Coordinates of C-alpha atoms in Angstrom, one line a residue:
Chain U
S130 CA 243.4 30.7 149.4
A131 CA 240.2 32.2 150.6
V132 CA 239.2 31.3 154.8
I133 CA 236.2 29.4 154.2
S134 CA 234.1 28.9 158.1
Q135 CA 230.6 26.1 157.4
K136 CA 227.6 25.6 159.9
P137 CA 227.3 23.5 162.2
S138 CA 230.4 21.8 162.2
R139 CA 228.8 18.8 163.7
D140 CA 224.7 17.8 164.4
I141 CA 223.3 14.9 165.0
C142 CA 219.9 14.5 164.4
Q143 CA 216.0 12.5 163.7
R144 CA 215.5 11.0 160.8
G145 CA 212.2 12.6 158.3
T146 CA 214.0 16.2 159.5
S147 CA 216.3 18.7 157.8
L148 CA 219.7 19.9 159.1
T149 CA 220.5 23.2 156.8
I150 CA 225.1 23.7 156.4
Q151 CA 226.2 27.5 155.9
C152 CA 229.8 28.1 154.1
Q153 CA 231.3 31.6 154.5
V154 CA 234.0 32.6 152.7
D155 CA 236.4 35.5 153.4
S156 CA 236.3 37.5 150.3
Q157 CA 234.2 37.2 147.1
V158 CA 234.2 33.6 144.7
T159 CA 233.2 32.6 141.3
M160 CA 232.4 29.4 142.1
M161 CA 230.6 27.3 145.4
F162 CA 230.5 23.2 145.1
W163 CA 229.3 21.2 147.8
Y164 CA 230.8 17.7 148.0
R165 CA 229.5 14.6 150.1
Q166 CA 232.1 12.5 152.2
Q167 CA 230.8 9.0 152.9
P168 CA 233.5 7.4 155.5
G169 CA 235.9 6.6 154.2
Q170 CA 235.9 6.7 151.2
S171 CA 236.6 9.4 148.5
L172 CA 234.8 13.2 147.4
T173 CA 231.4 13.3 145.4
L174 CA 230.6 16.6 144.4
I175 CA 226.3 17.0 144.9
A176 CA 226.0 20.2 143.1
T177 CA 227.2 23.6 141.8
A178 CA 226.1 26.3 144.2
N179 CA 226.1 29.7 140.7
Q180 CA 224.9 33.4 142.6
G181 CA 222.0 34.5 140.5
S182 CA 220.8 31.4 139.5
E183 CA 219.7 27.9 139.8
A184 CA 221.9 24.8 141.0
T185 CA 223.7 22.9 139.0
Y186 CA 223.5 19.1 140.3
E187 CA 225.2 15.6 139.5
S188 CA 223.3 12.3 139.1
G189 CA 221.8 10.7 141.8
F190 CA 221.7 14.4 143.8
V191 CA 218.3 16.6 143.3
I192 CA 217.2 19.7 144.2
D193 CA 213.9 18.4 146.3
K194 CA 216.2 16.5 148.6
F195 CA 220.0 18.8 149.2
P196 CA 218.2 22.4 148.0
I197 CA 221.2 24.8 147.5
S198 CA 220.3 28.1 147.5
R199 CA 223.0 31.2 146.8
P200 CA 222.2 34.6 147.8
N201 CA 226.0 35.7 146.8
L202 CA 229.1 36.2 146.3
T203 CA 230.9 35.0 149.3
F204 CA 227.8 32.7 150.9
S205 CA 226.2 29.8 150.3
T206 CA 223.7 27.3 152.3
L207 CA 223.0 23.1 151.6
T208 CA 219.9 21.4 153.2
V209 CA 219.5 17.7 153.4
S210 CA 215.7 16.9 153.3
N211 CA 213.9 14.3 155.0
M212 CA 217.2 12.6 156.2
S213 CA 217.4 8.7 156.7
P214 CA 220.4 7.3 158.7
E215 CA 222.2 6.4 154.6
D216 CA 222.8 10.5 154.9
S217 CA 224.6 10.7 157.1
S218 CA 227.9 12.0 156.2
I219 CA 230.7 14.2 155.7
Y220 CA 229.5 17.6 153.4
L221 CA 231.7 19.4 152.4
C222 CA 232.2 23.3 151.0
S223 CA 234.4 24.2 148.5
V224 CA 235.4 27.4 146.6
G225 CA 237.0 28.0 143.3
H226 CA 237.5 30.7 140.6
S227 CA 236.1 28.5 137.8
E228 CA 235.0 24.9 138.0
G229 CA 238.4 22.8 137.1
D230 CA 240.4 24.4 138.1
T231 CA 241.6 24.8 141.8
Q232 CA 239.7 24.9 144.6
Y233 CA 239.7 25.6 148.0
F234 CA 238.1 23.6 151.3
G235 CA 236.4 24.6 154.4
P236 CA 236.3 22.0 157.1
G237 CA 233.0 20.5 156.1
T238 CA 230.0 19.5 158.9
R239 CA 230.2 15.4 159.9
L240 CA 225.6 14.8 159.8
T241 CA 224.5 12.1 161.4
V242 CA 221.3 11.0 161.5
L243 CA 219.3 7.7 163.6
Chain G
G80 CA 233.4 8.6 133.1
E81 CA 236.3 10.0 133.8
N82 CA 237.9 8.3 136.4
V83 CA 241.5 8.7 138.5
E84 CA 242.8 5.4 139.6
Q85 CA 245.1 5.9 142.8
H86 CA 247.3 3.2 144.8
P87 CA 248.0 2.0 147.4
S88 CA 245.1 2.5 149.5
T89 CA 247.1 3.0 152.8
L90 CA 251.0 3.6 152.8
S91 CA 252.8 2.2 155.5
V92 CA 256.5 3.9 156.3
Q93 CA 258.8 4.5 159.8
E94 CA 259.7 7.9 160.6
G95 CA 262.0 9.5 157.9
D96 CA 261.7 7.2 155.3
S97 CA 259.8 8.5 151.3
A98 CA 256.3 7.8 150.7
V99 CA 255.7 7.7 146.8
I100 CA 251.4 7.7 146.2
K101 CA 250.8 6.8 142.1
C102 CA 247.4 8.2 140.0
T103 CA 246.6 7.5 136.6
Y104 CA 243.6 9.6 134.8
S105 CA 241.3 8.7 131.7
D106 CA 240.7 12.0 130.8
S107 CA 243.9 12.7 127.9
A108 CA 242.2 16.4 127.7
S109 CA 243.5 17.1 132.3
N110 CA 245.3 19.8 132.3
Y111 CA 245.3 20.6 136.2
F112 CA 246.3 18.4 139.0
P113 CA 246.0 19.1 142.3
W114 CA 247.2 16.7 146.0
Y115 CA 245.3 17.5 149.1
K116 CA 246.1 16.2 152.5
Q117 CA 243.1 15.2 155.0
E118 CA 243.5 14.9 158.7
L119 CA 241.0 13.2 160.7
G120 CA 238.3 15.6 161.3
K121 CA 239.3 18.4 158.8
G122 CA 238.9 18.6 155.2
P123 CA 241.0 18.2 152.7
Q124 CA 243.5 21.3 152.0
L125 CA 245.3 21.4 149.2
I126 CA 249.2 21.4 149.9
I127 CA 250.5 20.5 146.4
D128 CA 249.5 21.0 142.4
I129 CA 250.6 20.9 138.6
R130 CA 249.9 21.7 135.7
S131 CA 250.5 20.0 132.3
N132 CA 252.4 22.0 131.0
V133 CA 255.8 21.1 133.8
G134 CA 256.9 17.2 134.3
E135 CA 258.0 18.3 138.4
K136 CA 257.6 20.0 140.8
K137 CA 259.0 20.7 144.3
D138 CA 258.2 22.3 147.6
Q139 CA 260.3 21.3 150.2
R140 CA 259.3 17.8 151.3
I141 CA 256.5 17.3 148.7
A142 CA 257.9 17.0 145.0
V143 CA 254.8 16.2 142.3
T144 CA 256.3 14.3 138.9
L145 CA 253.9 14.3 136.0
N146 CA 253.5 11.9 132.9
K147 CA 251.5 12.9 130.3
T148 CA 252.2 10.3 127.9
A149 CA 251.4 7.7 130.3
K150 CA 248.9 9.8 132.0
H151 CA 249.9 9.1 135.8
F152 CA 251.3 11.6 137.9
S153 CA 252.9 11.2 141.2
L154 CA 253.2 12.6 145.4
H155 CA 256.8 12.5 146.8
I156 CA 257.1 12.8 150.6
T157 CA 260.2 12.6 151.8
E158 CA 261.9 12.3 155.4
T159 CA 258.3 12.1 156.8
Q160 CA 257.4 13.0 160.4
P161 CA 254.5 11.4 162.2
E162 CA 252.4 14.2 161.2
D163 CA 252.6 13.3 157.4
S164 CA 249.5 10.7 158.6
A165 CA 246.9 11.2 157.2
V166 CA 244.0 10.4 154.1
Y167 CA 245.7 12.1 150.5
F168 CA 244.1 11.8 147.6
C169 CA 245.3 13.0 144.4
A170 CA 242.3 14.5 141.6
A171 CA 243.0 16.0 137.5
S172 CA 240.8 18.2 135.7
R173 CA 240.3 20.7 133.1
V174 CA 239.1 23.9 133.3
G175 CA 234.8 24.0 132.5
F176 CA 235.1 20.8 133.7
K177 CA 234.5 19.6 136.9
T178 CA 237.1 17.9 139.1
I179 CA 237.7 14.1 139.1
F180 CA 239.2 12.4 141.7
G181 CA 240.8 9.8 143.0
A182 CA 239.6 7.2 146.0
G183 CA 242.3 8.6 148.8
T184 CA 245.7 6.6 150.8
R185 CA 245.6 6.3 154.0
L186 CA 249.5 7.5 155.1
F187 CA 250.8 5.7 159.4
V188 CA 254.0 7.2 160.1
K189 CA 255.6 5.5 162.1
A190 CA 257.6 6.3 164.7

């Protein structure tokens, strides 16, 4: 399994600001995914980050709110833009070799928006 | 859309007892079924998975069973220990499609 790190591990932000979350993997992976996990809830896929092309967003998530970068096969960023308290969640990145196959998750970024 | 139902939402057992968590999926084409354990303050950790070509898989105290006809699969933890306390998520998927997660089961193991 891959070793995945995320930065920051947690943050408290003011509404209207933006936060960029980094995800670093110790080996090259084909697929990187970004999930949101609201308190006490399950995992909701935000988007699939593709290297060399634009991210693929799920219904209810848009690029203007959650821009994603994937500059290489070991790194991705997710930005939460113009934050509101409703954006308070855990944001998780995960990696896998193909969509629908084995995924490994990072430790998560715990975001609180005041 | 595709759906995975998970039961129970909360499970409390005495240390040493067994715990069983059940999931039902809707997409009959699903062929990969992972289970994740999420401890407080951590990301989900893959603990066991099963593919549709087998009916059962075991790893020490953890086992997963799959019934393709009924479209349900279960996680069995034997000889539970306090460190098994966590939230467990089941999921169903097939290659090329997004993974669908269950709602989670909060397991409490009482010492």
